[in-house]
mmCIF file with all atom_site columns, C-alpha atoms in Angstrom:
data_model
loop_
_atom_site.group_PDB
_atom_site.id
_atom_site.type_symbol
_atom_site.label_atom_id
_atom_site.label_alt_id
_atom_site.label_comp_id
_atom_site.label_asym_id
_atom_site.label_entity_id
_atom_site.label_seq_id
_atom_site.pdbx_PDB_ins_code
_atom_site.Cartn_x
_atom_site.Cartn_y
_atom_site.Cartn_z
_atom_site.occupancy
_atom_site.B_iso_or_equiv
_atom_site.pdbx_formal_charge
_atom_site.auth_seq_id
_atom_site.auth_comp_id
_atom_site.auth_asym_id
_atom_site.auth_atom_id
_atom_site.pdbx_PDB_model_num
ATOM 1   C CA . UNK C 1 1   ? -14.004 -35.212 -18.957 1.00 85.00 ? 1   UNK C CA 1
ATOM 2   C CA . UNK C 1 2   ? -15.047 -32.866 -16.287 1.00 85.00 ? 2   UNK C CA 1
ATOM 3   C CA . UNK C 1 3   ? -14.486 -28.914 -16.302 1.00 84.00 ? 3   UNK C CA 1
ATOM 4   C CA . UNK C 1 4   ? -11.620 -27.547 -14.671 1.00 90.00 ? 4   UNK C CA 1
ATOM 5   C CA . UNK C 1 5   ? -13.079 -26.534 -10.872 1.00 92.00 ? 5   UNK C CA 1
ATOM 6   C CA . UNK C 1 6   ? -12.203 -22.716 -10.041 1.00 93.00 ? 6   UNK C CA 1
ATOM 7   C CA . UNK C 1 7   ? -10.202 -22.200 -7.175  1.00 93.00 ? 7   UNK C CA 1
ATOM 8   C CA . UNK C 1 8   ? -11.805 -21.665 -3.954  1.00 93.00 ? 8   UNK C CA 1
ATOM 9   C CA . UNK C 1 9   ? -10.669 -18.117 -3.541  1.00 94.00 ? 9   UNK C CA 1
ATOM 10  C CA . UNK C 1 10  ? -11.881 -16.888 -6.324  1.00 92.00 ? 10  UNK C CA 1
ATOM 11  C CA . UNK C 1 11  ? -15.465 -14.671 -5.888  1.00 94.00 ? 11  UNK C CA 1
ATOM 12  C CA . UNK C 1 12  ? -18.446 -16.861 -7.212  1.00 94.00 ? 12  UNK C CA 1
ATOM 13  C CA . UNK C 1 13  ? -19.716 -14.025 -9.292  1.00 94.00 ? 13  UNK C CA 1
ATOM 14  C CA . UNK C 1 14  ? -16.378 -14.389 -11.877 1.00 94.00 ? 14  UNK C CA 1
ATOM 15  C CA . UNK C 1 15  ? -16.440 -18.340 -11.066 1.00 93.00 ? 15  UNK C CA 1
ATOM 16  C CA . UNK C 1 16  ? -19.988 -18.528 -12.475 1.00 94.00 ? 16  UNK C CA 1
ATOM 17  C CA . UNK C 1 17  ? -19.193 -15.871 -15.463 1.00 95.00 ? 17  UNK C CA 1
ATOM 18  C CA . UNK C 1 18  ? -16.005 -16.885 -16.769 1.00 95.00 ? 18  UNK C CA 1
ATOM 19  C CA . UNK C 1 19  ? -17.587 -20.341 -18.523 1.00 94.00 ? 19  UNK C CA 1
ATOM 20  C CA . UNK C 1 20  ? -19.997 -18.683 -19.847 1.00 95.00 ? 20  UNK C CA 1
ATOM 21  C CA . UNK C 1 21  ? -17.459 -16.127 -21.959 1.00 95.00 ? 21  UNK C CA 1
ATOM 22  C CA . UNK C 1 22  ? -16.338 -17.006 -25.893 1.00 96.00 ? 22  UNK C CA 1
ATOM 23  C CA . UNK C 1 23  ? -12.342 -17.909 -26.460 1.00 95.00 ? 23  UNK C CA 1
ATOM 24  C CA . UNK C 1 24  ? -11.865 -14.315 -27.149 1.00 97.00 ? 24  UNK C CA 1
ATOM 25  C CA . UNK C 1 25  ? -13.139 -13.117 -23.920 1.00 96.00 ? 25  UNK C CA 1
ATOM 26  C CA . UNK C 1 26  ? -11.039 -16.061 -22.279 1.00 96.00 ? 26  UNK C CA 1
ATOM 27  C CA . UNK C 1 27  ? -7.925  -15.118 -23.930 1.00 97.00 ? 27  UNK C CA 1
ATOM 28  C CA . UNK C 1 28  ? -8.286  -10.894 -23.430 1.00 96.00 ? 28  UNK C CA 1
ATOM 29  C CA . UNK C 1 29  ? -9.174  -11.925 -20.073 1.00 95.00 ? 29  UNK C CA 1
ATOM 30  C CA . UNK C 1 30  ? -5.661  -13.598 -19.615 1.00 96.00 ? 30  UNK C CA 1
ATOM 31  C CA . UNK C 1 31  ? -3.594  -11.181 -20.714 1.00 97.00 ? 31  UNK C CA 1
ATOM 32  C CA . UNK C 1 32  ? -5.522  -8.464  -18.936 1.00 96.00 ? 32  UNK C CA 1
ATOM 33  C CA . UNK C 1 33  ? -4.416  -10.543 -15.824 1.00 95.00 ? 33  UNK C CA 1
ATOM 34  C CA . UNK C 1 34  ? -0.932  -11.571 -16.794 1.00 95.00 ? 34  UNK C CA 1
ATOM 35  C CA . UNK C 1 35  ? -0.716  -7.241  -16.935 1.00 94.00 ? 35  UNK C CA 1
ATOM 36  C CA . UNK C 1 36  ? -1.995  -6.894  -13.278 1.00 90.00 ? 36  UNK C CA 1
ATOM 37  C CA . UNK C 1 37  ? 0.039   -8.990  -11.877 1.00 89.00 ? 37  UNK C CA 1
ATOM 38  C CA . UNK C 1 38  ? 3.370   -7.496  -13.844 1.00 88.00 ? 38  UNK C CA 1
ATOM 39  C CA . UNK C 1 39  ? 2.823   -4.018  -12.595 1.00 85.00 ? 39  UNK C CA 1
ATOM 40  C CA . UNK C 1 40  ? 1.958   -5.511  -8.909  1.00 79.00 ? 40  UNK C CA 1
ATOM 41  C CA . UNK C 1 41  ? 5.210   -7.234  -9.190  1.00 79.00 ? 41  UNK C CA 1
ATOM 42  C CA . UNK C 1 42  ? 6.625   -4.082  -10.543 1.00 78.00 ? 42  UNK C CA 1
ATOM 43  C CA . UNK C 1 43  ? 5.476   -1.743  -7.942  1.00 74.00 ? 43  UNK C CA 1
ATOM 44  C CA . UNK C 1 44  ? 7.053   -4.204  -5.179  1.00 71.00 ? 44  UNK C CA 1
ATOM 45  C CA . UNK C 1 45  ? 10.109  -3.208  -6.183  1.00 72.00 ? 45  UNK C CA 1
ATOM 46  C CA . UNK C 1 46  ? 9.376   0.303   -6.020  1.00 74.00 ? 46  UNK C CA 1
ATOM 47  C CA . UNK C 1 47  ? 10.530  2.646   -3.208  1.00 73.00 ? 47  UNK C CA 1
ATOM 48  C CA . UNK C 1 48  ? 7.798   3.794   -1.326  1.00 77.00 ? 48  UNK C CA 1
ATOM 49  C CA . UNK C 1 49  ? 8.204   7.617   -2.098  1.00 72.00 ? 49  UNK C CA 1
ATOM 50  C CA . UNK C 1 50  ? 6.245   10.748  -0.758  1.00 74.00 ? 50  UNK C CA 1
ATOM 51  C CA . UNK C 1 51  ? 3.423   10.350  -3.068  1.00 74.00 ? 51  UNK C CA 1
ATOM 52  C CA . UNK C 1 52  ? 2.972   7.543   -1.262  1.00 76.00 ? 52  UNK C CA 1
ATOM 53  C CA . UNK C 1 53  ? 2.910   8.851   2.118   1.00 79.00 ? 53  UNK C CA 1
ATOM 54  C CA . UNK C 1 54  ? 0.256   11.757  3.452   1.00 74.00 ? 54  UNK C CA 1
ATOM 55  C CA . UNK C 1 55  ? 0.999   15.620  3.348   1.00 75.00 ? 55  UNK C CA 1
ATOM 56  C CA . UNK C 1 56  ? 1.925   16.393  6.892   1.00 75.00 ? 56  UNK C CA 1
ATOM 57  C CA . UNK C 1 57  ? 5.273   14.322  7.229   1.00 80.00 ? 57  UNK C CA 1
ATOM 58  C CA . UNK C 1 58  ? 8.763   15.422  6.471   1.00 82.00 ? 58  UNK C CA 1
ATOM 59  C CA . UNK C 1 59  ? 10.806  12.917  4.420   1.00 79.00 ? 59  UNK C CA 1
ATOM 60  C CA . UNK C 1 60  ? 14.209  12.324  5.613   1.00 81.00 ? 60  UNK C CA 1
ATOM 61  C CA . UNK C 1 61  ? 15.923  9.716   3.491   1.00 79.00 ? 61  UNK C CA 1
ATOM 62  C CA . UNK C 1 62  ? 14.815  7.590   0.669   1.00 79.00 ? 62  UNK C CA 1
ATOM 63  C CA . UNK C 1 63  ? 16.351  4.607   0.118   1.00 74.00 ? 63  UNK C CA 1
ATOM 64  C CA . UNK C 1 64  ? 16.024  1.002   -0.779  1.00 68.00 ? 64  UNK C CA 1
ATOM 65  C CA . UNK C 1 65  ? 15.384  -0.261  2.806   1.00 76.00 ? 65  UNK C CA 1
ATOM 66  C CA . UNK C 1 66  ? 12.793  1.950   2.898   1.00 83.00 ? 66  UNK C CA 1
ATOM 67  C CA . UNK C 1 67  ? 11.633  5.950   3.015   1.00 88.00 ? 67  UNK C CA 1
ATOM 68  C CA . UNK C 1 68  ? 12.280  7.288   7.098   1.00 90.00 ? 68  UNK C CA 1
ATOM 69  C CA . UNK C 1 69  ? 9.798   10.101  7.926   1.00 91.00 ? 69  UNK C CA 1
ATOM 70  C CA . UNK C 1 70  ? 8.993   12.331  10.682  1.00 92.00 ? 70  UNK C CA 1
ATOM 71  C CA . UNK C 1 71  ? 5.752   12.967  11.306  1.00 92.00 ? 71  UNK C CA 1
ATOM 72  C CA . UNK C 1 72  ? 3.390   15.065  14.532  1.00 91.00 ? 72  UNK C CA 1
ATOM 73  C CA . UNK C 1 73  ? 0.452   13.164  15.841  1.00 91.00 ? 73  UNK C CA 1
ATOM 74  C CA . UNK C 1 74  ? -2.518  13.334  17.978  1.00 92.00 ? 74  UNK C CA 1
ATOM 75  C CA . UNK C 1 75  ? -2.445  11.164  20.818  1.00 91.00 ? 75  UNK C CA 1
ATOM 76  C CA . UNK C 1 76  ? -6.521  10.438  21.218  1.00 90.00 ? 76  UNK C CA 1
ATOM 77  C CA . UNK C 1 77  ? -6.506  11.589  24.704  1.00 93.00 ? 77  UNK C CA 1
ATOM 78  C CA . UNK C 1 78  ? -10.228 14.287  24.499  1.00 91.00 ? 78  UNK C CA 1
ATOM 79  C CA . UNK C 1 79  ? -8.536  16.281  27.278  1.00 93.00 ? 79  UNK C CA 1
ATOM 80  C CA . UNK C 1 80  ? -5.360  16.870  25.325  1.00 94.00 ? 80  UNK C CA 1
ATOM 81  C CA . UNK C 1 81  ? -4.771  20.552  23.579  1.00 93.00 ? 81  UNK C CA 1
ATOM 82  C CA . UNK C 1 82  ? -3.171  18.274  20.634  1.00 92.00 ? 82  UNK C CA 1
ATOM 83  C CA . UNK C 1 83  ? -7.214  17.089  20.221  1.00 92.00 ? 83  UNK C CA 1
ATOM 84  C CA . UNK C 1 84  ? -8.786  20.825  19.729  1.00 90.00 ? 84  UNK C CA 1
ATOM 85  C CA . UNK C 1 85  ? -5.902  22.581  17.815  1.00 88.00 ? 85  UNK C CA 1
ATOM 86  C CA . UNK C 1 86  ? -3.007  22.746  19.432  1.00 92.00 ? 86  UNK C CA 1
ATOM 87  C CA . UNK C 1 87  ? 0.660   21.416  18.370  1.00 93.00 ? 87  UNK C CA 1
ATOM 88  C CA . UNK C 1 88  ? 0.844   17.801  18.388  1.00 93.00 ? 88  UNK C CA 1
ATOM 89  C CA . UNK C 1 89  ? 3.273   15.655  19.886  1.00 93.00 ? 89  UNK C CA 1
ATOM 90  C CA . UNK C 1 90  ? 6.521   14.833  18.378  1.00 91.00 ? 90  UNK C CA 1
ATOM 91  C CA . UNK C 1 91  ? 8.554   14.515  15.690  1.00 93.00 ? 91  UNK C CA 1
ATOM 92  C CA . UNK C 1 92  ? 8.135   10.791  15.872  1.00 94.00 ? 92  UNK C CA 1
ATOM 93  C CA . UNK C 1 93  ? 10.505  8.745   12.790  1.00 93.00 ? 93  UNK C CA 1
ATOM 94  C CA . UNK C 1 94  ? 9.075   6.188   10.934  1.00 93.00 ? 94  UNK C CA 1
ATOM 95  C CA . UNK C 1 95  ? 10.102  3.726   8.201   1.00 90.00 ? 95  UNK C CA 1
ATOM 96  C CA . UNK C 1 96  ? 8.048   3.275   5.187   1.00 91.00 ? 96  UNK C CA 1
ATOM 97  C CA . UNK C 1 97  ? 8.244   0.119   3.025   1.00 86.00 ? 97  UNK C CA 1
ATOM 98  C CA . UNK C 1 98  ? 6.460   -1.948  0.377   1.00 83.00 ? 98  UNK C CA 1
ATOM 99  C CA . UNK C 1 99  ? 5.049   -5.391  1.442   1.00 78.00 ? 99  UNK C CA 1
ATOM 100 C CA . UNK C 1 100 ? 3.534   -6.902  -1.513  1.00 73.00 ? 100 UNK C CA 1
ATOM 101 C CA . UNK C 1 101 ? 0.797   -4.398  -2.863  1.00 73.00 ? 101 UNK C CA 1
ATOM 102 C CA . UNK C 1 102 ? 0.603   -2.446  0.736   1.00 82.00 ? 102 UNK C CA 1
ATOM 103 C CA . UNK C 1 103 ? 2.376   0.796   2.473   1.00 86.00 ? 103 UNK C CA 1
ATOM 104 C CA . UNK C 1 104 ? 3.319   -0.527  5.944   1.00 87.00 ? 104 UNK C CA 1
ATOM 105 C CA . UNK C 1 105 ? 5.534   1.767   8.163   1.00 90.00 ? 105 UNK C CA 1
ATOM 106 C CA . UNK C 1 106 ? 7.674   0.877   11.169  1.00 92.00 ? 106 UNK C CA 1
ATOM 107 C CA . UNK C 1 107 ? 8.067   2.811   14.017  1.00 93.00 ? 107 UNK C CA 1
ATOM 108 C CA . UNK C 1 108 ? 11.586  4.001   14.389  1.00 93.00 ? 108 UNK C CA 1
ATOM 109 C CA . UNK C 1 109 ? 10.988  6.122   18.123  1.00 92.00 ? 109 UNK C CA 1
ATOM 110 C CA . UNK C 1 110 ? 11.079  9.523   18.931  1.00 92.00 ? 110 UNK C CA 1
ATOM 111 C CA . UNK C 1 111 ? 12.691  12.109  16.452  1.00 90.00 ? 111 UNK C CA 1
ATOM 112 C CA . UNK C 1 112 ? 15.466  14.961  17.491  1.00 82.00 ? 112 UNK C CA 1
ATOM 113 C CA . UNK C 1 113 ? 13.424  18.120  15.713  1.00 71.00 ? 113 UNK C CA 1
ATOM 114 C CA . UNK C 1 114 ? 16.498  19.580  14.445  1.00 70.00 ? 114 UNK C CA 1
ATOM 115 C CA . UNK C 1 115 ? 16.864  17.112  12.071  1.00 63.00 ? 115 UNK C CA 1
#
């Protein structure tokens, strides 16, 4: 009977090593695994919170759609004061979720700054 053939994806360095490892190895391997991919699950159905987002934004509600922010930005234009100092441009609301092991955020448009 032939060996089992590793999937494609996986990176030819562990492809190659794995064979090569005793039953113990094999088996602490597994479970090491089986624990990565529990706590990946796990964290999916976390709320992204604001540890998860960056310093400068103000977090306005946290909830299980998602976390909405406000947050200033630079626009990129060189001749803009925003680029050498000066306020930057906004508030500007976003919505942050979780989509599998990643942050993404959705714009949500421009933000009253009273709020």
């Amino acid at each position: 009977m032939a060996p089992p053939t590793a999937p494609s994806t996986l990176p030819k360095y562990i492809a190659d090593g794995l064979p090569k490892q005793d039953d113990e190895t094999l088996r602490d391997t597994r479970e090491y695994i089986d624990q990565l991919l529990a706590d990946r699950e796990r964290r999916r159905e976390e709320p992204v919170t604001e540890d998860d987002l960056s310093d400068d934004v103000d977090v306005v509600e946290e909830g299980s759609g998602g976390t909405v922010y406000h947050e200033y930005r630079t626009c990129g234009d060189d001749t803009c004061r925003c680029m050498t100092g000066g306020p930057k441009h906004g508030p500007y609301a976003y919505r942050a979720y979780r989509d599998g092991d990643t942050v993404q955020r959705e714009y949500l448009g421009k933000a009253d700054p009273d709020d």
